[in-house]
Amino acid sequence: MRLSSKHANQQVVALSDFTGGLNTSTTEEQIAANQLVQSINFEVQSTTGLLKTVDGTRKIYRAPTDAEYKFKAAAYDRLNGHLVLFGDNKAIFSTKNMQDVKQIGTLSGDLPPVTALWEDGLLVASGGHLQYLDGFQMKTISTSPDMCKGCYVRSGRVLVFDDENVRYSGVGDEENWTEDSDDPSASVWVEAGYKAGGKIIGMVNLSSDILIIKDNGMLFRLSGEYPDWSISEIAREVDCRGPNGYCNVVNTTCILGEKTIRAIVTTQEYGSMRANSLGENVRDEIRMLPLDAKMRYVPPLNQIWIIGNGGIVLFLDLNCNAFFKRQFNANVVDVVSVNEDVYIIKENGIDILDSSSFSDEDDYLEYTLQGKTQISHYDFLVKRVAFACTGYAVSGSDTALYIGDVKIPLPSKLAYNMADYVYENWGLVYGNKEYVNKGGNVNHRIVYVNSDVFVYDNWEYVYGNGDYVLDFDGYVVRDERIRYRNKALTLKLQGKGSKFILNGIKYDVVEV
């Protein structure tokens, strides 16, 4: 009798949907079937909804080894096509081709830089006078207020804020900050919350209004244009970590707090804005982020990145509204999108996400994925596992699926070191999906594929060939009989040196 026929209550479990993302708010037995206890360097493929390994990086630029500074932030001047880098020594750098990086000036203040596009260049506010960058040129606007903590552009005016007030420049002139009650186009100002206390730490657009964020947890909405403007309180107890702790996505503003994320959305209800809570499933991860963590929207990936220390990035995948983690091999300080390219800013240089790479800093990215743990009053007996993926691995990859202490290696697409499976083989090759015989009575099970043409119509060498058997679009399956018995059943996928889409995991299990 076959092993698979011995138990009448046998079940076939198929897993492919992990779009619930991370959930560390409860025990691993209590999470949903599509949620994860651990997820490092996986993301959801937008076209299929399947999990895939994240793209690796490719080095673009490295600062001189004797540089006395580290990069701490970046911005993109879309009007001039320049990437602007900010050093921890207050130096401002600019590059047009991502290779020739030149220092063009120094920040006027000590606060994290906030930027806004204006006219032919980029405005920068860092706590001192406002500054203006135009390609490799920079000027400090001495007529601007002494304290510009942030900047914003609206209706032909430049807006800056200090601790309590929002100040408007004259219409169309970033250097005109002179007030004139008889001239409606002159500079004006408005107080954010009269006698409300707290200091302004952020200002961002939300639909047709401006959302003002204060460090006492209060939010204010500035509507209309001078003189027909109004300012009103819309929320309390919405804490924000700092000037980099918020970002805008269409008609939603996300604010990073101490333990959660608040989404301020526009509605048709009374008040027209509502604060929703996000990140309840990853409160511990949010709590462990540094106080100066940056929140950035990355349009090409449709993800919101929260950049922590040590190369860790907690991100909200807007394709499925779930959280996942990235782990780079070096500290990341910022991320900038240029059209469909994503540039990773590190302390010593610039990288770009590369879909053909699965490494970072010349070392393979490591992957970890762990799903829900199932518990039984009896014992689980797992007898057979099918592990399907689309992708490839390099020789020596140790990526594998683990069921308890049973290891099922990642299906490989390389013919490297597999010459013996072809040479002296007495069985069929074309169309064969069973064991491959290596002469005598020794059988070896290898992966099978869905593209026979790669062998049948192949004019290249097979014996001794170390090249890819399939391209990245091929589908491979590893189907193995195993015997694992335990009261707890946990599936974990981990390793490095590989890049793949997880099509699914299927296993035969019975309670005994």
XYZ file of C-alpha atoms in Angstrom:
512
model
C 0.000 0.000 0.000
C 1.259 3.489 -0.810
C 2.090 5.782 2.081
C -0.449 8.357 0.906
C -3.276 5.793 1.080
C -2.840 4.679 4.673
C -4.934 7.362 6.378
C -8.534 8.045 5.421
C -8.589 11.474 7.127
C -5.634 12.826 5.183
C -5.865 16.443 4.033
C -4.073 18.329 1.302
C -3.163 21.851 2.458
C -2.312 24.429 -0.226
C -0.790 27.800 0.679
C -0.155 30.668 -1.706
C -1.850 33.740 -0.209
C 0.318 35.624 2.301
C -1.077 39.071 1.594
C -2.038 39.560 5.251
C 1.572 40.498 5.930
C 3.219 40.710 9.323
C 1.218 40.210 12.506
C 3.301 40.241 15.672
C 0.515 41.555 17.878
C -0.449 38.072 19.088
C 0.959 34.561 19.292
C 1.945 32.718 16.127
C -0.904 30.247 16.658
C -3.549 33.006 16.685
C -2.723 34.887 13.491
C -4.741 34.431 10.301
C -3.756 31.827 7.730
C -2.547 34.492 5.277
C -0.490 36.388 7.870
C 3.151 35.992 8.837
C 5.155 35.841 12.036
C 8.322 36.812 10.187
C 8.813 38.371 6.777
C 12.230 39.687 5.814
C 13.009 40.685 2.225
C 9.695 39.555 0.749
C 7.035 41.701 -0.906
C 3.795 41.173 -2.820
C 3.999 41.059 -6.604
C 1.376 43.544 -7.780
C 0.350 41.547 -10.870
C -0.242 38.167 -9.189
C -0.644 38.835 -5.466
C 2.074 36.255 -4.795
C 5.044 36.796 -2.527
C 8.392 37.430 -4.183
C 11.850 38.160 -2.940
C 12.688 41.863 -3.018
C 15.061 43.292 -5.589
C 18.695 43.628 -4.642
C 20.834 46.692 -5.256
C 23.572 47.855 -7.596
C 26.178 50.399 -6.543
C 26.037 53.747 -8.352
C 28.312 56.026 -6.329
C 30.573 55.825 -3.278
C 31.979 58.784 -1.364
C 35.773 59.006 -0.984
C 37.066 56.642 1.685
C 38.643 59.577 3.528
C 35.416 61.639 3.544
C 34.744 63.317 6.885
C 30.985 63.187 6.479
C 28.142 60.724 6.099
C 25.013 61.277 4.057
C 21.902 61.661 6.210
C 19.106 62.585 3.766
C 18.321 63.205 0.101
C 15.834 64.894 -2.219
C 15.265 65.029 -5.964
C 15.139 68.259 -7.944
C 12.818 67.135 -10.751
C 13.007 70.443 -12.570
C 16.779 70.175 -13.095
C 17.127 66.402 -12.845
C 19.522 66.653 -9.898
C 19.786 64.382 -6.881
C 20.543 66.463 -3.787
C 22.348 64.861 -0.839
C 22.678 66.265 2.676
C 25.649 65.411 4.890
C 25.758 65.105 8.661
C 28.230 68.030 8.609
C 25.486 70.253 7.073
C 27.113 70.065 3.620
C 24.823 70.087 0.557
C 25.822 67.966 -2.448
C 24.311 67.767 -5.928
C 24.702 65.358 -8.845
C 23.200 65.235 -12.323
C 24.416 61.803 -13.448
C 24.629 60.021 -10.068
C 28.409 59.784 -10.577
C 29.864 63.302 -10.276
C 28.839 64.525 -6.829
C 29.753 68.129 -5.987
C 29.383 70.098 -2.780
C 27.437 73.275 -3.528
C 26.896 74.784 -0.093
C 25.963 74.352 3.559
C 22.614 74.152 5.322
C 21.607 77.313 7.178
C 20.074 75.414 10.094
C 20.538 72.323 12.235
C 17.162 70.624 11.702
C 16.453 67.781 9.246
C 16.081 69.364 5.776
C 12.598 69.730 4.272
C 12.321 70.463 0.545
C 9.741 71.734 -1.936
C 9.849 72.306 -5.701
C 9.645 75.974 -6.669
C 9.982 77.727 -10.001
C 13.275 76.477 -11.563
C 14.701 74.642 -8.573
C 14.327 73.336 -5.052
C 13.601 75.143 -1.787
C 15.279 73.845 1.386
C 14.304 74.618 4.993
C 16.454 73.363 7.870
C 15.696 75.669 10.791
C 17.539 78.771 9.558
C 16.928 81.029 6.576
C 15.241 79.498 3.538
C 17.618 78.307 0.800
C 17.156 77.846 -2.941
C 18.952 75.304 -5.141
C 19.093 75.500 -8.935
C 21.210 72.669 -10.324
C 24.743 73.230 -9.014
C 23.878 76.756 -7.797
C 22.688 77.625 -4.287
C 21.644 80.792 -2.521
C 20.427 81.632 0.967
C 17.363 83.885 1.022
C 18.401 86.387 3.693
C 15.041 88.191 3.579
C 13.178 85.047 4.647
C 12.246 84.483 8.318
C 15.095 83.618 10.685
C 13.501 80.260 11.534
C 12.199 78.168 8.642
C 11.554 74.660 9.980
C 9.705 73.522 6.870
C 8.590 74.800 3.479
C 5.635 74.309 1.178
C 4.348 75.817 -2.076
C 0.727 76.801 -2.659
C -1.069 79.182 -5.032
C 2.101 80.918 -6.192
C 3.393 81.543 -2.677
C 6.123 79.950 -0.580
C 4.949 78.881 2.873
C 7.327 78.353 5.797
C 6.653 77.714 9.455
C 8.361 78.284 12.775
C 7.179 76.940 16.125
C 3.763 78.640 16.091
C 3.043 80.439 12.825
C 2.767 79.718 9.122
C 4.181 82.531 7.002
C 3.378 83.207 3.341
C 5.785 84.923 0.957
C 4.600 87.568 -1.449
C 2.868 86.174 -4.524
C 5.390 84.773 -6.992
C 8.435 85.993 -5.045
C 10.337 83.763 -2.616
C 12.391 86.784 -1.480
C 9.429 89.001 -0.541
C 8.545 88.529 3.138
C 7.435 92.089 3.857
C 3.918 92.550 5.231
C 1.622 95.248 3.819
C -2.005 95.340 4.932
C -2.935 97.407 1.870
C -1.476 94.875 -0.576
C -3.216 91.466 -0.724
C -0.239 90.050 -2.655
C 2.248 90.914 0.125
C 3.534 88.525 2.783
C 1.014 87.365 5.405
C 0.979 84.928 8.316
C -1.467 82.831 10.306
C -1.204 81.272 13.757
C -1.793 77.520 14.001
C -4.143 77.140 16.942
C -4.467 80.262 19.086
C -3.324 79.467 22.655
C -3.401 75.753 21.774
C 0.213 75.199 22.814
C 2.708 72.886 21.210
C 5.068 73.515 18.309
C 4.538 72.953 14.596
C 6.596 70.024 13.298
C 5.043 69.430 9.888
C 2.864 70.764 7.115
C 1.495 68.698 4.231
C -1.208 68.962 1.596
C -4.420 66.991 2.023
C -6.846 67.329 -0.857
C -7.342 71.085 -1.363
C -6.341 71.970 2.215
C -3.140 72.116 4.258
C -2.709 69.808 7.242
C -0.646 71.300 10.087
C 0.912 68.829 12.542
C 1.931 69.893 16.065
C 4.077 68.079 18.617
C 1.288 68.074 21.230
C -0.797 65.649 19.163
C -3.089 68.285 17.651
C -3.872 68.578 13.941
C -5.165 71.720 12.245
C -6.625 72.257 8.797
C -5.873 75.430 6.873
C -8.499 75.988 4.176
C -8.946 78.646 1.517
C -6.725 81.519 0.443
C -5.977 84.850 2.049
C -8.071 86.763 2.950
C -10.832 84.140 2.740
C -8.989 81.489 4.715
C -9.882 79.577 7.864
C -7.989 77.394 10.289
C -9.656 74.749 12.446
C -8.718 71.882 14.716
C -9.542 68.438 13.288
C -7.924 65.945 15.690
C -6.153 65.446 18.989
C -3.841 62.764 20.363
C -2.286 62.106 16.950
C 1.379 61.997 17.912
C 4.092 62.421 15.279
C 7.726 61.423 15.694
C 9.177 64.411 13.907
C 9.606 66.397 10.682
C 10.287 63.209 8.698
C 7.515 61.188 10.317
C 4.733 61.792 7.791
C 4.005 61.500 4.072
C 1.128 62.078 1.677
C -0.389 59.488 -0.670
C -3.150 60.848 -2.933
C -5.876 62.019 -0.494
C -4.373 60.379 2.585
C -1.680 61.608 4.958
C 0.094 58.971 7.035
C 1.619 60.047 10.352
C 4.149 57.897 12.212
C 3.515 57.862 15.951
C 5.215 56.182 18.887
C 3.387 52.856 18.538
C 1.129 53.131 15.523
C 0.461 54.967 12.275
C -2.491 57.282 11.770
C -4.017 57.782 8.329
C -5.771 61.137 7.931
C -8.277 60.704 5.119
C -10.773 63.012 3.459
C -14.434 62.021 3.808
C -17.881 63.308 2.907
C -18.857 63.232 6.563
C -19.036 66.108 9.023
C -15.605 67.640 9.458
C -14.464 66.240 6.080
C -11.418 64.498 7.614
C -11.012 61.379 9.717
C -8.054 59.803 11.545
C -7.791 56.028 11.105
C -5.322 53.788 12.886
C -2.892 51.654 10.874
C -0.173 49.317 12.011
C -2.020 47.636 14.866
C -0.477 44.321 13.777
C 3.076 45.695 13.972
C 3.001 47.895 17.068
C 6.161 46.303 18.465
C 8.062 46.922 15.229
C 6.919 50.562 15.177
C 7.842 51.040 18.837
C 11.403 49.830 18.167
C 11.976 52.325 15.343
C 14.288 55.268 16.120
C 12.708 58.606 16.996
C 14.074 60.157 13.797
C 12.765 57.399 11.511
C 11.883 58.677 8.036
C 8.562 57.883 6.359
C 8.706 57.952 2.561
C 6.245 57.038 -0.195
C 7.910 55.041 -3.008
C 5.592 55.333 -6.063
C 7.240 52.718 -8.353
C 6.672 50.077 -5.660
C 3.437 51.549 -4.285
C 4.920 51.193 -0.818
C 5.396 53.435 2.196
C 8.855 52.918 3.682
C 9.707 53.608 7.312
C 13.490 53.703 7.457
C 15.050 52.517 10.698
C 18.608 51.797 11.785
C 20.940 49.021 10.696
C 19.480 48.673 7.215
C 15.996 47.775 8.491
C 13.010 49.148 6.571
C 9.464 48.460 7.752
C 7.138 49.053 4.821
C 3.428 49.188 4.155
C 2.632 47.511 0.845
C -0.314 49.458 -0.549
C -1.014 46.660 -3.040
C -2.472 44.653 -0.150
C -2.430 47.136 2.796
C -0.121 44.917 4.842
C 3.293 45.374 6.449
C 6.537 43.610 5.555
C 10.235 44.127 6.293
C 13.370 44.729 4.280
C 16.862 44.139 5.632
C 19.739 45.696 3.716
C 23.355 44.801 4.416
C 24.257 48.401 5.291
C 22.562 51.330 6.959
C 20.004 53.121 4.763
C 19.342 56.823 5.394
C 16.818 57.702 2.665
C 15.065 56.559 -0.510
C 14.319 58.639 -3.619
C 12.196 57.733 -6.653
C 13.083 59.036 -10.113
C 10.469 57.945 -12.640
C 10.509 54.128 -12.297
C 13.934 53.955 -10.642
C 14.356 53.678 -6.879
C 17.598 55.045 -5.424
C 18.747 53.822 -2.028
C 20.761 56.440 -0.149
C 23.338 55.036 2.237
C 25.737 56.761 4.587
C 28.552 56.448 2.061
C 26.836 56.529 -1.305
C 24.012 55.813 -3.737
C 22.578 52.450 -4.826
C 19.731 51.611 -7.183
C 17.236 48.773 -6.866
C 18.030 46.204 -9.562
C 15.502 43.549 -10.564
C 18.303 41.212 -11.676
C 20.110 41.387 -8.335
C 19.596 39.533 -5.080
C 22.555 41.021 -3.228
C 23.465 44.227 -1.410
C 26.946 45.537 -0.628
C 28.408 42.584 -2.584
C 26.783 40.048 -0.281
C 23.581 38.073 -0.754
C 20.393 39.341 0.854
C 19.028 36.947 3.455
C 15.367 35.908 3.400
C 13.090 34.720 6.175
C 9.412 33.831 5.997
C 7.401 32.144 8.745
C 3.673 31.565 8.702
C 1.018 30.539 11.177
C 1.812 27.683 13.578
C -0.856 25.005 13.780
C -1.398 23.144 17.047
C -3.105 19.760 17.465
C -4.288 17.758 20.482
C -2.864 14.789 18.644
C 0.161 14.660 16.344
C 0.469 16.079 12.856
C 1.968 13.668 10.360
C 3.262 15.379 7.218
C 4.054 12.890 4.472
C 4.595 14.791 1.251
C 5.502 18.361 0.285
C 5.397 20.180 -3.050
C 7.291 23.476 -3.157
C 6.643 25.546 -6.317
C 8.403 28.734 -7.322
C 9.395 30.827 -10.303
C 12.995 31.967 -10.224
C 16.532 30.814 -10.032
C 19.307 30.157 -7.567
C 23.064 30.371 -7.765
C 25.258 27.373 -7.139
C 25.634 27.003 -3.395
C 22.330 28.664 -2.478
C 21.097 27.433 0.889
C 17.516 28.664 0.554
C 15.092 26.014 1.768
C 11.631 25.378 3.152
C 11.630 23.941 6.660
C 8.814 21.900 8.179
C 10.003 21.393 11.703
C 13.518 20.025 11.283
C 12.839 18.676 7.781
C 14.598 20.671 5.061
C 13.275 20.913 1.492
C 15.804 22.842 -0.674
C 14.674 25.535 -3.090
C 14.051 24.100 -6.581
C 17.158 24.919 -8.612
C 17.283 25.902 -12.268
C 20.977 25.293 -12.770
C 22.473 22.311 -14.518
C 25.721 23.008 -12.704
C 27.145 19.903 -10.995
C 24.214 17.844 -12.307
C 26.089 16.179 -15.177
C 25.740 12.753 -13.582
C 21.969 13.007 -13.786
C 22.259 13.130 -17.593
C 25.484 11.240 -18.257
C 24.955 7.488 -17.741
C 21.224 8.098 -17.362
C 19.146 5.194 -18.735
C 15.747 6.846 -18.389
C 13.848 9.385 -20.442
C 14.826 13.034 -20.274
C 12.247 14.702 -22.521
C 8.849 14.637 -20.831
C 10.175 12.898 -17.733
C 8.678 14.050 -14.426
C 9.754 11.086 -12.322
C 13.020 9.904 -10.851
C 16.141 10.179 -12.979
C 18.256 7.035 -12.860
C 21.987 7.393 -12.435
C 22.840 3.898 -13.550
C 22.274 0.694 -11.644
C 19.506 0.943 -9.069
C 20.379 4.385 -7.712
C 17.492 6.841 -8.154
C 17.669 10.598 -7.733
C 14.680 12.901 -7.684
C 15.343 16.318 -9.146
C 13.016 19.176 -9.932
C 10.842 19.092 -13.020
C 9.771 22.035 -15.124
C 6.887 23.121 -17.299
C 8.996 23.958 -20.352
C 10.215 20.828 -22.147
C 11.392 22.962 -25.060
C 14.458 23.975 -23.071
C 15.710 20.390 -23.365
C 13.923 19.126 -26.479
C 14.931 22.011 -28.744
C 18.256 22.709 -27.081
C 21.305 22.829 -29.378
C 23.784 23.617 -26.613
C 25.735 21.233 -24.414
C 23.900 19.559 -21.555
C 26.734 17.565 -20.027
C 28.963 19.889 -18.027
C 26.821 22.927 -18.716
C 26.862 25.510 -15.932
C 24.405 27.997 -17.406
C 20.755 28.484 -16.558
C 18.412 25.763 -17.758
C 15.460 28.167 -17.666
C 14.955 31.877 -17.702
C 13.356 33.626 -14.734
C 9.846 33.052 -16.110
C 10.063 29.264 -15.854
C 8.046 27.376 -13.236
C 9.769 24.748 -11.118
C 8.498 22.336 -8.485
C 10.246 20.228 -5.897
C 8.045 17.318 -4.868
C 9.361 15.192 -2.010
C 8.110 12.528 0.354
C 9.001 13.278 3.956
C 8.007 12.061 7.394
C 7.511 14.709 10.054
C 5.475 14.086 13.208
C 4.798 16.660 15.919
C 1.973 18.392 17.810
C 3.013 21.732 16.270
C 3.320 22.395 12.560
C 5.339 25.434 11.453
C 6.446 26.301 7.933
C 9.518 28.476 7.589
C 11.350 29.591 4.458
C 14.823 31.037 4.777
C 18.169 31.314 3.051
C 20.107 33.497 0.635
C 21.660 33.405 -2.822
C 18.350 33.148 -4.645
C 15.571 35.159 -6.255
C 12.110 33.760 -6.807
C 8.343 34.127 -6.733
C 6.636 31.827 -4.239
C 3.876 30.203 -6.291
C 2.706 27.910 -3.550
C 3.350 25.247 -0.935
C 1.274 22.097 -0.818
C 1.551 19.282 1.704
C -0.279 16.117 2.747
C -1.065 16.054 6.468
C -3.065 13.889 8.840
C -3.739 13.986 12.586
C -2.719 10.726 14.248
